Coordinates of C-alpha atoms and ligand atoms in Angstrom, one line a residue:
M1 CA 81.2 202.0 191.8
R2 CA 78.8 201.5 194.6
Q3 CA 79.6 198.8 197.2
W4 CA 76.0 197.4 197.1
G5 CA 73.1 197.4 194.6
G6 CA 72.5 193.7 193.7
R7 CA 69.1 193.7 195.5
F8 CA 68.0 197.0 194.0
S9 CA 66.3 197.6 190.8
S10 CA 67.1 201.3 190.6
D11 CA 69.9 203.5 191.7
P12 CA 69.2 206.1 194.6
G13 CA 67.7 209.3 193.4
E14 CA 69.6 212.5 193.1
T15 CA 68.0 213.9 196.2
M16 CA 69.1 210.9 198.3
L17 CA 72.6 211.1 196.9
K18 CA 73.0 214.7 197.7
Y19 CA 71.5 214.3 201.1
S20 CA 73.6 211.3 202.2
V21 CA 77.0 212.0 200.6
S22 CA 79.8 212.4 203.1
L23 CA 82.8 212.4 200.7
H24 CA 83.2 216.1 200.8
Y25 CA 84.2 216.0 204.5
D26 CA 85.2 212.4 205.1
S27 CA 87.8 212.5 202.3
R28 CA 90.2 213.8 205.0
L29 CA 90.2 210.3 206.3
F30 CA 91.8 208.8 203.2
R31 CA 95.2 208.1 204.7
H32 CA 93.6 206.4 207.7
D33 CA 91.2 204.4 205.5
I34 CA 94.0 203.2 203.3
K35 CA 96.2 202.3 206.3
G36 CA 93.3 200.3 207.8
S37 CA 92.7 198.5 204.5
Q38 CA 96.4 197.6 204.2
A39 CA 96.4 196.1 207.6
H40 CA 93.2 194.2 206.8
V41 CA 94.8 192.8 203.6
K42 CA 97.8 191.6 205.5
M43 CA 95.6 189.9 208.1
L44 CA 93.5 188.3 205.3
R45 CA 96.8 187.0 203.8
K46 CA 98.1 185.7 207.1
Q47 CA 94.9 183.8 207.6
G48 CA 95.1 182.3 204.1
I49 CA 92.0 184.1 202.9
L50 CA 94.0 186.0 200.3
S51 CA 96.8 184.6 198.2
Q52 CA 100.3 186.2 198.3
D53 CA 100.0 187.5 194.8
E54 CA 96.6 189.0 195.6
A55 CA 97.7 190.7 198.8
E56 CA 100.8 192.2 197.2
A57 CA 98.8 193.6 194.3
L58 CA 96.3 195.1 196.7
L59 CA 98.9 196.6 199.0
L60 CA 100.7 198.1 196.1
G61 CA 97.5 199.4 194.6
L62 CA 96.5 201.0 197.9
D63 CA 99.9 202.7 198.1
K64 CA 99.3 204.2 194.6
V65 CA 95.8 205.3 195.6
R66 CA 97.3 207.2 198.6
E67 CA 99.8 208.8 196.3
R68 CA 97.1 209.8 193.9
F69 CA 94.9 211.3 196.7
E70 CA 97.9 213.0 198.3
S71 CA 98.6 214.8 195.0
G72 CA 95.1 216.3 195.5
D73 CA 93.3 214.1 193.0
V74 CA 90.5 213.0 195.3
P75 CA 87.3 212.3 193.3
Q76 CA 84.3 214.2 194.5
D77 CA 81.5 212.3 192.6
I78 CA 78.6 212.2 194.9
S79 CA 77.6 208.7 193.7
L80 CA 80.7 207.4 195.5
E81 CA 78.9 208.3 198.8
D82 CA 82.0 208.2 201.1
I83 CA 85.7 207.9 201.3
H84 CA 85.5 204.1 201.7
T85 CA 83.9 203.7 198.4
A86 CA 86.1 206.4 196.8
V87 CA 89.3 204.5 197.8
E88 CA 87.9 201.2 196.6
S89 CA 86.8 202.6 193.3
A90 CA 90.3 204.2 192.8
L91 CA 91.8 200.8 193.6
R92 CA 89.5 199.2 191.0
D93 CA 90.9 201.5 188.4
L94 CA 94.3 200.1 189.2
V95 CA 93.8 196.4 189.9
G96 CA 90.4 195.7 188.4
D97 CA 87.9 193.4 190.1
L98 CA 90.6 192.2 192.6
A99 CA 89.8 195.4 194.5
G100 CA 86.5 193.8 195.7
K101 CA 88.5 191.3 197.7
V102 CA 89.7 194.0 200.2
H103 CA 86.3 194.1 201.7
T104 CA 86.3 190.4 202.5
G105 CA 85.2 189.9 206.1
R106 CA 84.7 193.6 206.6
S107 CA 81.9 196.1 206.6
R108 CA 81.9 199.8 206.3
N109 CA 80.6 199.8 209.9
D110 CA 83.8 198.6 211.4
Q111 CA 85.9 200.3 208.7
V112 CA 84.6 203.8 209.4
S113 CA 84.9 203.2 213.2
L114 CA 88.5 202.1 212.7
D115 CA 89.2 205.2 210.6
M116 CA 87.9 207.5 213.3
H117 CA 90.0 205.7 215.9
L118 CA 93.1 206.3 213.8
W119 CA 92.2 209.8 213.0
C120 CA 91.4 210.6 216.6
K121 CA 94.9 209.5 217.7
D122 CA 96.5 211.8 215.1
A123 CA 94.3 214.7 216.0
V124 CA 95.1 214.3 219.7
S125 CA 98.9 214.3 218.9
E126 CA 98.5 217.6 216.9
I127 CA 96.5 219.2 219.8
L128 CA 99.0 218.1 222.4
T129 CA 101.8 219.7 220.4
A130 CA 99.8 223.0 220.2
I131 CA 98.9 223.0 223.8
K132 CA 102.6 222.5 224.7
A133 CA 103.5 225.4 222.4
L134 CA 101.0 227.7 224.2
Q135 CA 102.2 226.5 227.6
E136 CA 105.8 227.5 226.5
A137 CA 104.6 231.0 225.5
I138 CA 102.8 231.4 228.9
Y139 CA 105.9 230.1 230.7
D140 CA 108.2 232.6 228.9
K141 CA 105.9 235.5 229.8
A142 CA 105.7 234.4 233.4
V143 CA 109.5 234.1 233.6
F144 CA 109.9 237.6 232.0
H145 CA 107.5 239.2 234.5
Q146 CA 108.8 237.8 237.8
G147 CA 108.3 240.2 240.7
I148 CA 105.7 242.3 238.9
V149 CA 102.6 242.9 241.0
A150 CA 99.1 243.1 239.6
P151 CA 95.6 243.4 241.1
G152 CA 93.9 240.0 241.5
Y153 CA 90.1 240.0 241.0
T154 CA 87.0 238.3 242.4
H155 CA 83.6 239.2 241.1
L156 CA 85.5 241.4 238.6
Q157 CA 86.4 243.7 241.5
R158 CA 89.8 244.3 242.7
A159 CA 90.5 241.9 245.6
Q160 CA 94.1 241.3 246.6
P161 CA 97.5 241.8 245.0
V162 CA 99.0 238.9 243.2
L163 CA 102.2 238.4 241.1
L164 CA 101.5 238.7 237.4
S165 CA 103.5 235.6 236.9
H166 CA 101.2 233.7 239.3
H167 CA 98.2 234.9 237.3
L168 CA 99.7 233.9 234.0
L169 CA 100.8 230.5 235.4
S170 CA 97.3 229.6 236.4
Y171 CA 96.6 229.2 232.6
F172 CA 99.7 227.0 232.4
W173 CA 98.2 224.6 234.9
M174 CA 94.8 224.6 233.2
L175 CA 96.4 223.7 230.0
D176 CA 98.3 221.0 231.8
R177 CA 95.1 219.4 232.9
D178 CA 93.9 219.7 229.2
R179 CA 96.9 217.7 228.1
R180 CA 96.1 215.0 230.7
R181 CA 92.5 214.9 229.4
F182 CA 93.7 214.5 225.8
R183 CA 96.1 211.7 226.8
T184 CA 93.1 209.9 228.2
V185 CA 91.3 210.4 224.8
M186 CA 94.4 208.9 223.2
E187 CA 94.0 205.8 225.3
S188 CA 90.3 205.5 224.6
S189 CA 91.0 205.7 220.8
D190 CA 93.8 203.2 221.0
M191 CA 91.6 200.2 220.2
S192 CA 90.8 198.4 217.0
P193 CA 87.1 197.6 216.0
L194 CA 88.2 196.0 212.8
G195 CA 86.9 192.4 212.6
A196 CA 83.5 193.3 214.0
A197 CA 82.3 193.5 210.3
A198 CA 78.7 194.7 210.2
L199 CA 77.9 193.8 213.8
A200 CA 78.4 190.1 214.5
G201 CA 81.8 189.3 213.2
S202 CA 82.6 187.5 210.0
T203 CA 82.2 183.9 208.8
F204 CA 85.9 184.2 207.7
P205 CA 88.4 183.2 210.4
L206 CA 89.7 186.7 211.1
D207 CA 92.5 187.6 213.5
P208 CA 91.6 191.1 214.8
G209 CA 94.5 191.2 217.2
F210 CA 96.9 190.8 214.3
T211 CA 95.2 193.8 212.5
A212 CA 95.3 195.9 215.6
H213 CA 99.0 195.1 216.1
E214 CA 99.7 196.0 212.4
L215 CA 98.1 199.4 213.0
G216 CA 100.0 200.0 216.2
L217 CA 96.8 200.0 218.2
G218 CA 96.9 198.9 221.8
G219 CA 94.1 196.3 221.7
I220 CA 90.8 195.1 220.3
Y221 CA 87.2 195.4 221.4
M222 CA 85.9 192.4 223.4
N223 CA 82.5 192.7 221.7
S224 CA 81.7 193.2 218.0
M225 CA 78.4 194.9 218.6
D226 CA 80.1 197.4 221.0
A227 CA 82.9 197.8 218.5
V228 CA 80.7 199.2 215.7
S229 CA 78.5 201.2 218.1
D230 CA 81.1 202.9 220.3
R231 CA 81.6 206.6 219.8
D232 CA 82.6 207.3 223.4
F233 CA 86.1 208.2 222.4
L234 CA 84.7 210.9 220.1
L235 CA 82.5 212.3 222.9
E236 CA 85.6 212.4 225.1
F237 CA 87.5 214.1 222.3
C238 CA 84.8 216.7 221.9
F239 CA 84.7 217.2 225.7
A240 CA 88.5 217.6 225.9
C241 CA 88.3 220.2 223.0
S242 CA 85.4 222.0 224.7
T243 CA 87.2 222.3 228.0
T244 CA 90.3 223.6 226.4
M245 CA 88.2 226.1 224.5
V246 CA 86.6 227.2 227.7
H247 CA 90.1 227.8 229.1
L248 CA 91.1 229.7 226.0
S249 CA 87.9 231.7 226.1
R250 CA 88.5 232.8 229.6
L251 CA 92.1 233.8 228.8
A252 CA 90.7 235.7 225.8
E253 CA 88.1 237.4 227.9
E254 CA 90.9 238.6 230.3
V255 CA 93.0 239.8 227.4
I256 CA 90.0 241.8 226.1
I257 CA 89.5 243.4 229.5
W258 CA 93.2 244.1 230.2
T259 CA 93.6 245.8 226.8
T260 CA 90.6 248.1 227.1
P261 CA 91.5 251.8 227.8
E262 CA 89.4 251.4 231.0
F263 CA 91.8 248.9 232.4
G264 CA 94.9 249.8 230.4
F265 CA 96.9 246.9 231.8
A266 CA 98.2 245.5 228.5
E267 CA 98.6 246.1 224.8
L268 CA 98.3 243.5 222.1
S269 CA 100.8 243.3 219.2
D270 CA 99.5 244.8 215.9
T271 CA 99.8 241.3 214.3
V272 CA 96.8 240.0 216.3
T273 CA 94.5 243.1 216.3
T274 CA 92.4 244.8 213.7
G275 CA 91.2 248.4 213.2
S276 CA 87.9 249.9 212.6
S277 CA 86.7 250.8 209.2
I278 CA 85.3 254.1 210.5
M279 CA 87.0 254.9 213.8
P280 CA 90.7 255.6 213.1
Q281 CA 91.7 255.4 216.7
K282 CA 90.6 251.8 217.3
K283 CA 92.8 248.8 217.9
N284 CA 90.5 245.9 218.5
A285 CA 91.3 242.6 220.2
D286 CA 89.5 240.6 217.5
S287 CA 91.9 237.5 217.8
A288 CA 90.8 237.2 221.4
E289 CA 87.1 237.9 220.6
L290 CA 87.2 235.2 218.0
I291 CA 88.6 232.7 220.3
R292 CA 85.9 233.6 222.9
G293 CA 83.2 233.4 220.1
R294 CA 84.3 230.2 218.5
S295 CA 84.4 228.3 221.8
A296 CA 80.6 228.2 221.4
R297 CA 81.0 226.2 218.2
V298 CA 83.0 223.5 219.9
I299 CA 80.6 223.2 222.9
A300 CA 77.7 223.0 220.5
R301 CA 79.5 220.1 218.6
L302 CA 79.9 218.2 221.9
M303 CA 76.1 218.7 222.5
S304 CA 75.2 217.7 219.0
L305 CA 77.2 214.5 219.3
F306 CA 75.6 213.6 222.6
A307 CA 72.1 214.2 221.0
T308 CA 73.0 212.2 217.9
L309 CA 73.9 209.1 220.0
K310 CA 71.4 209.2 222.8
G311 CA 68.5 207.4 221.1
L312 CA 70.4 205.0 218.8
P313 CA 69.7 201.3 219.1
L314 CA 72.6 198.9 218.6
T315 CA 74.4 198.7 216.4
Y316 CA 75.3 201.0 213.5
C317 CA 72.8 203.5 212.3
R318 CA 73.5 206.0 209.6
D319 CA 73.0 208.8 212.1
M320 CA 76.5 208.0 213.2
Q321 CA 77.9 209.5 210.0
E322 CA 77.0 212.8 211.7
D323 CA 79.9 212.3 214.2
K324 CA 82.4 213.3 211.6
E325 CA 81.5 216.9 211.0
A326 CA 81.1 217.4 214.7
V327 CA 84.6 216.1 215.6
F328 CA 86.3 217.6 212.6
E329 CA 85.0 221.1 213.5
A330 CA 85.8 220.6 217.2
F331 CA 89.3 219.7 216.1
D332 CA 89.8 222.4 213.5
V333 CA 88.6 225.2 215.8
T334 CA 90.5 224.0 218.9
L335 CA 93.8 223.6 217.0
A336 CA 93.5 227.0 215.3
S337 CA 92.5 228.6 218.5
L338 CA 95.4 227.2 220.4
E339 CA 97.7 228.6 217.6
M340 CA 96.0 232.0 217.8
A341 CA 96.2 232.1 221.6
K342 CA 99.9 231.4 221.4
E343 CA 100.4 234.4 219.2
V344 CA 98.3 236.6 221.4
V345 CA 100.3 235.6 224.4
E346 CA 103.6 236.0 222.7
G347 CA 102.7 239.5 221.5
I348 CA 101.1 240.9 224.6
T349 CA 102.9 243.7 226.4
F350 CA 102.0 244.4 230.0
K351 CA 102.0 247.9 231.3
T352 CA 103.7 247.0 234.6
D353 CA 103.4 250.5 236.1
A354 CA 99.6 250.6 235.6
L355 CA 99.4 247.1 237.1
K356 CA 101.4 248.1 240.1
K357 CA 99.4 251.3 240.6
A358 CA 96.1 249.3 240.5
A359 CA 97.6 246.7 242.9
S360 CA 98.5 249.5 245.3
D361 CA 95.0 250.6 245.8
W362 CA 94.8 250.4 249.6
P363 CA 91.6 248.3 249.9
L364 CA 93.4 245.4 248.3
M365 CA 95.4 245.1 251.5
A366 CA 92.4 245.2 253.9
T367 CA 92.6 241.4 254.4
D368 CA 96.2 241.8 255.4
V369 CA 95.3 244.3 258.1
A370 CA 92.6 241.8 259.4
D371 CA 95.2 239.0 259.4
H372 CA 97.6 241.4 261.2
L373 CA 95.1 241.8 264.0
A374 CA 94.2 238.2 264.1
R375 CA 97.9 237.4 264.5
Q376 CA 97.8 239.4 267.7
G377 CA 95.1 237.1 269.0
I378 CA 91.9 238.8 268.0
P379 CA 89.5 236.3 266.5
F380 CA 89.5 236.7 262.8
R381 CA 85.7 237.4 262.7
E382 CA 86.2 240.4 265.0
A383 CA 89.3 241.6 263.2
H384 CA 87.2 241.4 259.9
K385 CA 84.6 243.7 261.6
I386 CA 87.2 246.2 262.8
V387 CA 88.8 246.5 259.4
G388 CA 85.4 246.7 257.8
N389 CA 84.7 249.8 260.0
L390 CA 88.2 251.2 259.0
V391 CA 87.3 250.8 255.4
R392 CA 84.0 252.4 255.7
Y393 CA 85.5 255.4 257.7
C394 CA 88.2 255.9 255.0
L395 CA 85.8 255.6 252.0
E396 CA 83.4 258.1 253.6
L397 CA 86.3 260.5 254.1
G398 CA 88.1 259.8 250.8
A399 CA 91.2 259.0 252.9
S400 CA 93.7 256.2 253.1
P401 CA 94.2 254.3 256.4
A402 CA 97.9 255.0 256.2
G403 CA 97.1 258.7 256.4
L404 CA 94.9 258.5 259.5
S405 CA 96.2 259.8 262.9
P406 CA 96.7 257.5 265.8
S407 CA 93.6 258.9 267.5
E408 CA 91.5 258.5 264.4
L409 CA 92.7 254.9 264.3
S410 CA 92.0 254.1 268.0
G411 CA 88.7 255.9 267.6
I412 CA 87.7 253.1 265.2
S413 CA 89.2 250.4 267.4
P414 CA 91.8 250.4 270.1
H415 CA 93.4 247.6 268.3
L416 CA 94.3 249.7 265.3
T417 CA 97.8 251.3 265.7
P418 CA 99.8 253.3 263.3
D419 CA 102.1 250.4 262.5
I420 CA 99.4 249.1 260.0
A421 CA 100.7 251.8 257.6
G422 CA 103.5 249.3 256.6
L423 CA 100.9 246.9 255.3
F424 CA 99.7 249.0 252.4
D425 CA 102.4 247.8 250.0
P426 CA 101.4 245.3 247.4
V427 CA 104.9 243.8 247.1
H428 CA 104.9 243.2 250.9
S429 CA 101.4 241.8 250.6
V430 CA 102.4 239.1 248.1
G431 CA 105.5 238.4 250.1
L432 CA 103.3 237.5 253.1
R433 CA 101.7 234.7 251.0
D434 CA 104.7 232.7 250.3
Y435 CA 104.0 229.0 250.6
P436 CA 103.3 226.5 247.8
M437 CA 100.1 227.3 245.8
A438 CA 100.0 230.9 247.2
T439 CA 101.0 234.0 245.2
G440 CA 104.4 234.7 246.9
P441 CA 107.7 234.9 245.0
N442 CA 109.0 231.6 246.2
S443 CA 105.8 229.8 245.3
V444 CA 106.0 231.3 241.8
R445 CA 109.6 230.2 241.5
L446 CA 108.6 226.7 242.5
Q447 CA 105.8 226.8 239.9
L448 CA 108.3 227.9 237.2
Q449 CA 110.7 225.2 238.1
K450 CA 107.9 222.5 238.0
A451 CA 106.6 224.0 234.7
L452 CA 110.0 223.8 233.1
E453 CA 110.4 220.2 234.2
I454 CA 107.1 219.4 232.6
L455 CA 108.0 221.2 229.4
R456 CA 111.3 219.4 229.2
S457 CA 109.9 216.0 230.0
T458 CA 107.3 216.0 227.3
T459 CA 107.8 215.7 223.6
G460 CA 104.5 217.5 223.1
Q461 CA 102.9 214.5 221.5
E462 CA 103.4 212.1 224.3
Ligands
LIG501 N1 79.7 207.2 205.7 C1 79.3 206.3 206.7 C2 79.6 206.8 208.0 O1 80.3 207.7 208.1 C3 80.1 205.0 206.5 C4 79.4 203.8 207.0 C5 78.2 203.5 206.2 N2 77.7 202.2 206.6 C6 76.5 201.9 206.2 N3 76.0 200.7 206.6 N4 75.7 202.6 205.5 O2 79.1 206.4 209.0

């Protein structure tokens, strides 16, 4: 039964019903909607607005509606419009006209906002758990590969040797910032708008603080107009999802590159790859490609929500219904991508010999030679120029600096002596960079220690 209609002489047309219905996607809010209604009923009882008998019958009835919906029996009749009406109509089937009293001092405007606050907190919890699980997978890989050298890249060109664990851990720290961002979203969602009613509050003497407390929410809005209009917490949620997806997409891109025959640095497990319907030899990194591809959807949802909100006058406008599909998709894609990324990381096998060979390419140690000269008092700019000449000489000749004779070296610069030959070892190279943040083994050990402390100190859901 519709929640309005008294002032209308006809029902909405079929086109309008089909165009405006949200039940097919907002029915996933039923638990939050019922929880909110139960807290509201308790508040109405405490304030003497409902009798004890009425409140008890409504609370019991709402429990039964939840059980019915949990069993999968959620009506999908488009004339019910949305989940709020669907719940009330199911309640009416159980308790009759008394169901209409639940909505005393409430509007769907504060009701839907409350549902989204409660939903967002649960969604953030799930995402935090999934991020932690991925961090654990990355941590395990980094522990397993301690001491393995790999080429580090800038501009997608081999730059300097790094430890593979160092490279992997960079994603651990990205994800750690993601968790911090989601915890902030949790705080922004931890507020109750219930009591704002349509926009101005109610003529009934409500106690919004009591309702918030019943729901385990941290506080209430100071202003009823802001309460029904605020969707900042959903923007923040979509932004946090987008940032996480950008991180996953960059990881996915690296996995795709590493597993090409051209790079040959890693192989994915069969469980996260697919073959080609025509080329029997192919093993494609589709899991990673889909993560990279789907990140676009989440970013688009963030943009769509911004665009939905930007021109809206206070307070509620039906445009706001569009927030739901945006955040639901952002959530679904982000959660599924985190789970997929975890399996990708767990199943990846690094080809450590190939990594070491690539990291041993002598130009990757050119900076170390310049540093070596600078340590002897030559200004770094000059040292850079000398080594640049050395590199050019070697590239033209197709030779390696370690193989040049003392006279060839001094011909390039009197500062170049045969002892530089010892610098062209990638393990030695990473060992030279051994302070916190750099790629050296002690720095990596410190990171692993800190990472473990973080993993141990968080439940995942915070
Ligand atoms: N389905 C609506 C939404 O998601 C519920 C609120 C409707 N309120 C209204 N005044 N029409 O926003």
